GROMACS .gro file of C-alpha atoms in nm:
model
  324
    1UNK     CA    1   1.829  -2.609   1.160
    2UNK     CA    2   1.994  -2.374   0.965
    3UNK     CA    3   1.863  -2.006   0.979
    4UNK     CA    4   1.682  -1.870   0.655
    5UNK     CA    5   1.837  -1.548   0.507
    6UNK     CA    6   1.645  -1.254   0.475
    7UNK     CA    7   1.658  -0.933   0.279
    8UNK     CA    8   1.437  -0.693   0.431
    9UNK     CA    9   1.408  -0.368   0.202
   10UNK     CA   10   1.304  -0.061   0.273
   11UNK     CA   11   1.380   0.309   0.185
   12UNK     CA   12   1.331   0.341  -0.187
   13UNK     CA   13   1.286   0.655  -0.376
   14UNK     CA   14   0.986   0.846  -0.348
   15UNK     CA   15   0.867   1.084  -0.085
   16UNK     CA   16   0.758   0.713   0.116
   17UNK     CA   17   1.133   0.659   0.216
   18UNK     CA   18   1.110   0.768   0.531
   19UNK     CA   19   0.778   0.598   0.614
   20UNK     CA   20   0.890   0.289   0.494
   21UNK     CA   21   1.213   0.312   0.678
   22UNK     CA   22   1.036   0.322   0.996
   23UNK     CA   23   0.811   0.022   0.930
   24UNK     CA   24   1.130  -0.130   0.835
   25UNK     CA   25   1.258  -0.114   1.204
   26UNK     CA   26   0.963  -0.248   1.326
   27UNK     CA   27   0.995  -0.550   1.090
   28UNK     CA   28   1.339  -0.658   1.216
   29UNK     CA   29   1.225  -0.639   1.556
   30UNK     CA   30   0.973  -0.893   1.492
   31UNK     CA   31   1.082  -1.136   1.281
   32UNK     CA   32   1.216  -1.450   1.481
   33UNK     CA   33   1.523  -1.473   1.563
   34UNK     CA   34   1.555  -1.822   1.623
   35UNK     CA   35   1.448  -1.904   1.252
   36UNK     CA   36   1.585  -1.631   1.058
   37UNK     CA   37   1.898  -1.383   1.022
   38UNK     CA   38   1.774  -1.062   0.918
   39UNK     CA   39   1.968  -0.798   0.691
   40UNK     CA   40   1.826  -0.441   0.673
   41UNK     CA   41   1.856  -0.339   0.268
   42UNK     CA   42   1.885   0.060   0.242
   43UNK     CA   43   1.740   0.113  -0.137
   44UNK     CA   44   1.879   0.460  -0.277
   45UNK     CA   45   1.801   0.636  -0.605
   46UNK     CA   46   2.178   0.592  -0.615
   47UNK     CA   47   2.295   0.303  -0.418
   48UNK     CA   48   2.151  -0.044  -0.226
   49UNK     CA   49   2.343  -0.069   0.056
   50UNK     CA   50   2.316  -0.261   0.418
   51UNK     CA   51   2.376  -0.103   0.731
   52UNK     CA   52   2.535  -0.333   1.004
   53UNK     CA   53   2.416  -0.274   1.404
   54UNK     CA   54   2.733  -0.109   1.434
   55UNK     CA   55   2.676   0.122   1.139
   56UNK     CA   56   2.901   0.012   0.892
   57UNK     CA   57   2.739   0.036   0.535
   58UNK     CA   58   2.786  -0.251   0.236
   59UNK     CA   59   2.704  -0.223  -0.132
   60UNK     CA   60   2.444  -0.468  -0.248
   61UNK     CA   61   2.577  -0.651  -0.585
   62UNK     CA   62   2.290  -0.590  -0.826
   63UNK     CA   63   2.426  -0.841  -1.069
   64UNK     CA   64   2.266  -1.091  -0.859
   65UNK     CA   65   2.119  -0.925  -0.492
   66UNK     CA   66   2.452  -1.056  -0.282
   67UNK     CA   67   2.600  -0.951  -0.019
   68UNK     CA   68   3.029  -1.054  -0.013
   69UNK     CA   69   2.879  -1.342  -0.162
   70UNK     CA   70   2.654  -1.403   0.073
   71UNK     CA   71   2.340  -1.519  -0.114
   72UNK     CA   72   1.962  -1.433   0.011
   73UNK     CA   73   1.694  -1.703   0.090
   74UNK     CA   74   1.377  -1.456   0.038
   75UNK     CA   75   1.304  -1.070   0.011
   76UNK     CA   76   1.049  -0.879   0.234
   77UNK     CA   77   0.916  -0.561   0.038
   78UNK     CA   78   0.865  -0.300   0.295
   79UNK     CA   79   0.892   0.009   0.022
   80UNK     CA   80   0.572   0.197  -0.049
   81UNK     CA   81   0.606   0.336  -0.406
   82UNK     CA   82   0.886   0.301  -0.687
   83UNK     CA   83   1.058   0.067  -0.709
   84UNK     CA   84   0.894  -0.174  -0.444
   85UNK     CA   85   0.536  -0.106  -0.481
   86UNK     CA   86   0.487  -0.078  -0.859
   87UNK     CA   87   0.636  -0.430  -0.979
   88UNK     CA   88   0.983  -0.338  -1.062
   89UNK     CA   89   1.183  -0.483  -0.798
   90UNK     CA   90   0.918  -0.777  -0.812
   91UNK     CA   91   1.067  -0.817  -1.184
   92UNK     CA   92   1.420  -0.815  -1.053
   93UNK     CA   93   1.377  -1.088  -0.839
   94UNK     CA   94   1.139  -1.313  -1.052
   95UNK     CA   95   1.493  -1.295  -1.284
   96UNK     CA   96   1.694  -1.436  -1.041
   97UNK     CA   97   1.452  -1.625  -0.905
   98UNK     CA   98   1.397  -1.494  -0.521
   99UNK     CA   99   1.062  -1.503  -0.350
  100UNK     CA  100   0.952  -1.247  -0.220
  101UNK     CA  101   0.665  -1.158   0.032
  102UNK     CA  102   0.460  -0.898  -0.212
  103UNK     CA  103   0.243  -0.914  -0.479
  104UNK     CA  104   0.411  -1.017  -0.828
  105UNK     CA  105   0.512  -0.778  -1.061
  106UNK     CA  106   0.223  -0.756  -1.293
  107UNK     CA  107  -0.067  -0.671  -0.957
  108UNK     CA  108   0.207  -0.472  -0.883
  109UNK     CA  109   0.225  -0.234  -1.143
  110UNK     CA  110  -0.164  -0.269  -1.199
  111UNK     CA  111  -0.240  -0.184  -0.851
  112UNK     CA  112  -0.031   0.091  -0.807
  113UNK     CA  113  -0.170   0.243  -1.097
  114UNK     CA  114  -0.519   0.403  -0.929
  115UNK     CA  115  -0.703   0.443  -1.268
  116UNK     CA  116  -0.615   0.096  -1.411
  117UNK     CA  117  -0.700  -0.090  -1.136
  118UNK     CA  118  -1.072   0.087  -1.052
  119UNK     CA  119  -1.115   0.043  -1.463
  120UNK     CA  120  -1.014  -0.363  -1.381
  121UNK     CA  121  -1.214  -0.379  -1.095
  122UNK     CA  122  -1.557  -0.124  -1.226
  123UNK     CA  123  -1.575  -0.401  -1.472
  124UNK     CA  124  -1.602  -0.676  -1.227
  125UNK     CA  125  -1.852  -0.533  -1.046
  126UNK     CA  126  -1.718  -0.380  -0.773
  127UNK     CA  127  -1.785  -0.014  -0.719
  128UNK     CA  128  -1.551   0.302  -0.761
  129UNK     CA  129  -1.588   0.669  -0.729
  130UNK     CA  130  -1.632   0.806  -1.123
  131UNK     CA  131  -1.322   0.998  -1.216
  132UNK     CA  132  -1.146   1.125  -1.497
  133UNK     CA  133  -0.758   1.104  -1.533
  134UNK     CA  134  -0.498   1.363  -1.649
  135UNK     CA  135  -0.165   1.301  -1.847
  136UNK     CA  136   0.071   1.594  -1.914
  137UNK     CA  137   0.053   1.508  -2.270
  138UNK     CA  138  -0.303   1.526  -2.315
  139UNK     CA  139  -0.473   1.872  -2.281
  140UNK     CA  140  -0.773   1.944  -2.037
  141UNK     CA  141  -1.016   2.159  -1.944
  142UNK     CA  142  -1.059   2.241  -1.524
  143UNK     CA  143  -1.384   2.357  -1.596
  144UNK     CA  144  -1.536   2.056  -1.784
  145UNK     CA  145  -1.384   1.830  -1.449
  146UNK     CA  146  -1.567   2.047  -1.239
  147UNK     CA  147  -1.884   2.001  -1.418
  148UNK     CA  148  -1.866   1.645  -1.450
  149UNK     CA  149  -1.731   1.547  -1.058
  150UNK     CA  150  -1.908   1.864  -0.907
  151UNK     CA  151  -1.784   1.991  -0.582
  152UNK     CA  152  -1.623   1.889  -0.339
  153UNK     CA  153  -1.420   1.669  -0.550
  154UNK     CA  154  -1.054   1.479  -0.482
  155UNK     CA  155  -0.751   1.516  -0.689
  156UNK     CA  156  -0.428   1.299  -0.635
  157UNK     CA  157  -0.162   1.175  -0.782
  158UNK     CA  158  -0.233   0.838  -0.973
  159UNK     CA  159   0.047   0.650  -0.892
  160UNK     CA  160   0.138   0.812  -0.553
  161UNK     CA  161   0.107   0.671  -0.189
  162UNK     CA  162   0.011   0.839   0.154
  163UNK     CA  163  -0.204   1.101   0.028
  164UNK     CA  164   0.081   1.281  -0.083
  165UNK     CA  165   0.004   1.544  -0.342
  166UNK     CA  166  -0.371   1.490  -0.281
  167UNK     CA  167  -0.624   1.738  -0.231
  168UNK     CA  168  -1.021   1.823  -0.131
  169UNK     CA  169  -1.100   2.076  -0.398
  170UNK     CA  170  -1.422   2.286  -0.226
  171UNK     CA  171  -1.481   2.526  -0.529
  172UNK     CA  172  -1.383   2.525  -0.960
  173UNK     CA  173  -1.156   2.806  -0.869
  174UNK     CA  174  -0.912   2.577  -0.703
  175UNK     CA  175  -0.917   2.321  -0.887
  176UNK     CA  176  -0.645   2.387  -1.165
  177UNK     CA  177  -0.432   2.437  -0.881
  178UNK     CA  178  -0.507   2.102  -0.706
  179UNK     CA  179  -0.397   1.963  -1.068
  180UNK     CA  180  -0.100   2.153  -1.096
  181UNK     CA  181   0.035   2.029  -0.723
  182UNK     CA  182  -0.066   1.647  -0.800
  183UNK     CA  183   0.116   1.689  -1.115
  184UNK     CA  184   0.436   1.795  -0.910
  185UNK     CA  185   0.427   1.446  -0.780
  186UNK     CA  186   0.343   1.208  -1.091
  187UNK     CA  187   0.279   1.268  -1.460
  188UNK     CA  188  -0.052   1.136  -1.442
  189UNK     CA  189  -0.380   1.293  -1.195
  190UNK     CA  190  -0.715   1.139  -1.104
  191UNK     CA  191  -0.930   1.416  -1.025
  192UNK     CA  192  -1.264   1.176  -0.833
  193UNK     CA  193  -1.604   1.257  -0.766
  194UNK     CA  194  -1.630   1.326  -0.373
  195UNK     CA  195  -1.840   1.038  -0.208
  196UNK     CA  196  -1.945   1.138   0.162
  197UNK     CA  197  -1.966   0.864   0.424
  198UNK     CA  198  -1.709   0.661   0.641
  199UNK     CA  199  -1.349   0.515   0.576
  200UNK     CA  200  -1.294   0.178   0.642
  201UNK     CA  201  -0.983  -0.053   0.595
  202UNK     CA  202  -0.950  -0.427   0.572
  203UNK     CA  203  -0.629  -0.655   0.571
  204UNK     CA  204  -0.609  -0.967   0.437
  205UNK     CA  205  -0.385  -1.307   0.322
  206UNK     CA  206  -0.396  -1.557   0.145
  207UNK     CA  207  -0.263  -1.835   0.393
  208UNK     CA  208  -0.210  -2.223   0.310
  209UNK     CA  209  -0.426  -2.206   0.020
  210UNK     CA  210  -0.727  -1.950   0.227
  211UNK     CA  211  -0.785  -1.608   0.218
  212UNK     CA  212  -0.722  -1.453   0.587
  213UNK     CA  213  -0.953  -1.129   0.663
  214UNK     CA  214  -0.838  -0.946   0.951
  215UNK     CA  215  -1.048  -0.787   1.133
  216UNK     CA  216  -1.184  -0.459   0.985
  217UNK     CA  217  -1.043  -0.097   1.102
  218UNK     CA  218  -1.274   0.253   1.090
  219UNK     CA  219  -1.086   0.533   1.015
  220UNK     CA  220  -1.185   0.849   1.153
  221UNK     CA  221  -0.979   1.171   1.032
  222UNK     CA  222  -0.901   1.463   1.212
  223UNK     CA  223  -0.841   1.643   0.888
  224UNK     CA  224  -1.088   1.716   0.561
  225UNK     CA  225  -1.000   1.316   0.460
  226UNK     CA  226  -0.751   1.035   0.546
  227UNK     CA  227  -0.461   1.298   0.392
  228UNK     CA  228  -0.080   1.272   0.539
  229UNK     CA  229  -0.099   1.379   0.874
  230UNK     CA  230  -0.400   1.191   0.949
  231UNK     CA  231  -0.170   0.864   0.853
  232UNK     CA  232   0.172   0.937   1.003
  233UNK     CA  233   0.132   1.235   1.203
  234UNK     CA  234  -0.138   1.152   1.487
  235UNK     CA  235  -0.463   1.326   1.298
  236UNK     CA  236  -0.711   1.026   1.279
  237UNK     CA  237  -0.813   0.722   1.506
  238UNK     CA  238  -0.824   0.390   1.325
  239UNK     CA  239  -1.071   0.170   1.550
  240UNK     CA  240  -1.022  -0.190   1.534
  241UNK     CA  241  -1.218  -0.385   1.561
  242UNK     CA  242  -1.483  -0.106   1.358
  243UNK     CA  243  -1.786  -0.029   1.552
  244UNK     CA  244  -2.020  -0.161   1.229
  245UNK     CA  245  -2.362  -0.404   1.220
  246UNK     CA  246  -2.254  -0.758   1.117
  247UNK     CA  247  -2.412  -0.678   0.760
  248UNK     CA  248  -2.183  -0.383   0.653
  249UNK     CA  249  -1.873  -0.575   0.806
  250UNK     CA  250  -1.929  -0.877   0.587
  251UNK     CA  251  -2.017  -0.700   0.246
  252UNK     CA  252  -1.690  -0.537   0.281
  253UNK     CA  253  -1.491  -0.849   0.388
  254UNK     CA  254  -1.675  -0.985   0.096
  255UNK     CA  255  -1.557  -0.686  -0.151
  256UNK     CA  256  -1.228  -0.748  -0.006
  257UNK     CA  257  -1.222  -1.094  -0.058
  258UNK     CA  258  -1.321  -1.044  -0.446
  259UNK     CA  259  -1.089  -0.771  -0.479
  260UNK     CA  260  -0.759  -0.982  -0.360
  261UNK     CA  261  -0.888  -1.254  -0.597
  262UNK     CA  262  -0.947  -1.034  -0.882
  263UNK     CA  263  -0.619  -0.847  -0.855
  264UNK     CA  264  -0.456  -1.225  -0.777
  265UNK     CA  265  -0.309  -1.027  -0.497
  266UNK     CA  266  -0.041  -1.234  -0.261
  267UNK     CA  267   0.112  -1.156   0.088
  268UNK     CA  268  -0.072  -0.907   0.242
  269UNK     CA  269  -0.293  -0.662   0.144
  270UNK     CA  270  -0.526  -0.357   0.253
  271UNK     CA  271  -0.769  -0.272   0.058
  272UNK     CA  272  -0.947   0.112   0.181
  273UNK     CA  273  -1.334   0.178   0.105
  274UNK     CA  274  -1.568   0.471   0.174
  275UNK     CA  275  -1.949   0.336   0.255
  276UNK     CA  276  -2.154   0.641   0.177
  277UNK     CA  277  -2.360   0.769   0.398
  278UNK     CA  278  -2.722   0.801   0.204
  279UNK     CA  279  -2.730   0.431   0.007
  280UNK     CA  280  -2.504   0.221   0.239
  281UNK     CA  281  -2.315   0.163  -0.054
  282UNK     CA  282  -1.966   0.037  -0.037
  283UNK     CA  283  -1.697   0.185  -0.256
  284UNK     CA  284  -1.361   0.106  -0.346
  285UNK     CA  285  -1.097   0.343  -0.276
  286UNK     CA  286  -0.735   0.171  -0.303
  287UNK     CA  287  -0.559  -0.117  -0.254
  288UNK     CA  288  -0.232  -0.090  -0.066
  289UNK     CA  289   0.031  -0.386  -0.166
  290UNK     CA  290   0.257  -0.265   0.084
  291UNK     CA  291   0.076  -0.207   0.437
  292UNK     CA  292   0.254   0.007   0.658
  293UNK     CA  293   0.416  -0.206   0.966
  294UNK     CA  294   0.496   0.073   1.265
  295UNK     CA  295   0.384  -0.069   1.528
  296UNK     CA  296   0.071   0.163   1.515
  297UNK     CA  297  -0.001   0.119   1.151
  298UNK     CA  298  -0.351  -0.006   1.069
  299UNK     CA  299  -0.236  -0.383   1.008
  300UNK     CA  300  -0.050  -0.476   1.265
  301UNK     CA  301  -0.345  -0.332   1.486
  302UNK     CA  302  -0.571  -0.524   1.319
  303UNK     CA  303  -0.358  -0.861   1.321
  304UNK     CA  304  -0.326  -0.813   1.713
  305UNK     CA  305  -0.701  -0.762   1.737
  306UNK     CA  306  -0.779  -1.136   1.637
  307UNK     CA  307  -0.483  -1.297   1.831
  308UNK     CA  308  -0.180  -1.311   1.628
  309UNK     CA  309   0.164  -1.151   1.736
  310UNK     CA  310   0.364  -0.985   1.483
  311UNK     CA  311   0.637  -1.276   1.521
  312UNK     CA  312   0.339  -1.489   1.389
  313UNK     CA  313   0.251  -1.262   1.113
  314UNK     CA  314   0.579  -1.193   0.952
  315UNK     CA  315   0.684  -1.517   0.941
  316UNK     CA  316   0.384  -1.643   0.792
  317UNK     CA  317   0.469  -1.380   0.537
  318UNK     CA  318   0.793  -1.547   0.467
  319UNK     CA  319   0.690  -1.917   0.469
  320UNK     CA  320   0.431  -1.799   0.226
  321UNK     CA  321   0.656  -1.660   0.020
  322UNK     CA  322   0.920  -1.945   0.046
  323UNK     CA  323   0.633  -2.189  -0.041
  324UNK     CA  324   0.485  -1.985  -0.340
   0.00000   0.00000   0.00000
């Protein structure tokens, strides 16, 4: 049988590159060799190249994704951010017609944008944090954000990944600055109100027509919340299977379930919720399109929890693909 070609991107261009990089290397460890040949995409602000075993580099034609002609079978996003994450390079392959292993370009860009996608889901029912969110065009007032969220409060980026540019704002007189540091990172903010309880995390697929919940993770930061460090750098303990009663774990399977639905999510997802600590109460933090894949990442610990090998899952991530 003849092998299936596959583009596996990573890099891309926001602060994510490197992150993304590394998941990449995982990725083309794990894919099977007997059914597929494997080419590592390098995206650039500036150039898509692939990089060889022996190091030698070759442009990507953009005109239509080849490589000296040679002509890809399917595409496995591994970028977190622009342009992988937020729908573009989903458009660019819907155009010339490549599957790919992500969401489509519409959740894409819909998910990736925080505040659209907890106004989508807030009026479906599910629950999210209330917020307010800044544009550089639109004046506001610190103090008015205070007294509406109250303290401690969260302010992030809106359309940023991996807690970067997000802070735990303790007191009003740091919270112009928290704005002014998200804003370094995207032109819109969401400043949220600060819900105290416990992080969970829950991956799931849709897989021959079913939804597939992996088993759920509890994150436990080191740090004030689940910020940088605690993610890449060593500073929280994800627990998988979580240590929850059988009630909690299905409500947020269930959440999960009705979020991937809602969203019409595809490939794999992880959708992130805080339950807070005085109602129970489970609430919606993110959904990540993009999972990270190092071998220590909170997916691929789940997915070995309940049995499967990483072979296992990342080709059913390409079959699925290749069948959608």
């Amino acid at each position: 049988m003849e092998k299936i070609n596959v583009a596996l991107l990573c890099g891309g261009y926001s602060k994510e590159s490197v992150i993304s990089i590394m998941g990449a290397e995982s990725i083309e460890k794990h894919i099977p060799a007997d059914l597929y040949r494997v080419f590592k995409i390098i995206i650039e602000p500036n150039r898509w190249y692939y990089r060889s075993p022996d190091g030698a580099t070759e442009e990507v034609d953009k005109n239509n994704f080849t490589l000296s002609g040679l002509h890809f079978d399917v595409a496995f996003i591994n970028i977190h951010g622009t342009p992988g994450e937020n729908g573009l390079l989903q458009g660019y392959f819907d155009m010339l017609h490549i599957p790919y292993t992500t969401c489509g370009a519409c959740t894409s860009a819909v998910t990736f944008n925080k505040a659209f996608c907890n106004a989508i889901l807030a009026r479906n029912g599910i629950r999210v944090a209330e917020s307010v969110r800044l544009t550089r065009k639109e004046p506001y007032s610190p103090e008015e954000i205070g007294r509406k969220l109250g303290f401690p409060c969260f302010v992030k980026p809106n359309s940023e990944g991996s807690s970067i540019g997000a802070s735990k704002v303790d007191r009003m007189e740091d919270l112009q600055e928290a704005i002014e540091r998200a804003f370094l990172e995207d032109k819109e903010v969401l400043a949220e109100r600060f819900i105290e309880g416990k992080e969970y995390s829950c991956g799931l697929m849709r897989l021959k027509g079913e939804i597939t919940v992996f088993p759920l993770a509890a994150i436990v930061p080191k740090n004030a919340f689940f910020d940088y460090e605690a993610k890449y750098k060593g500073a929280s303990e994800e627990i998988v299977p979580a240590p929850v009663e059988e009630k909690l774990r299905a409500e947020i399977e269930r959440v999960s379930t009705q979020v991937y639905r809602l969203l019409n999510c595809s490939g794999v997802v992880r959708c992130d919720f805080i339950v807070e600590e005085s109602t129970q109460d489970v609430y919606f933090l993110e959904v990540n399109t993009t999972p990270g894949q190092s071998e220590e990442s909170i997916v691929p610990k789940q997915v070995r929890q309940m049995g499967w090998s990483l072979e296992t899952l990342y080709h059913n991530m390409l079959q699925e693909a290749l069948n959608r």
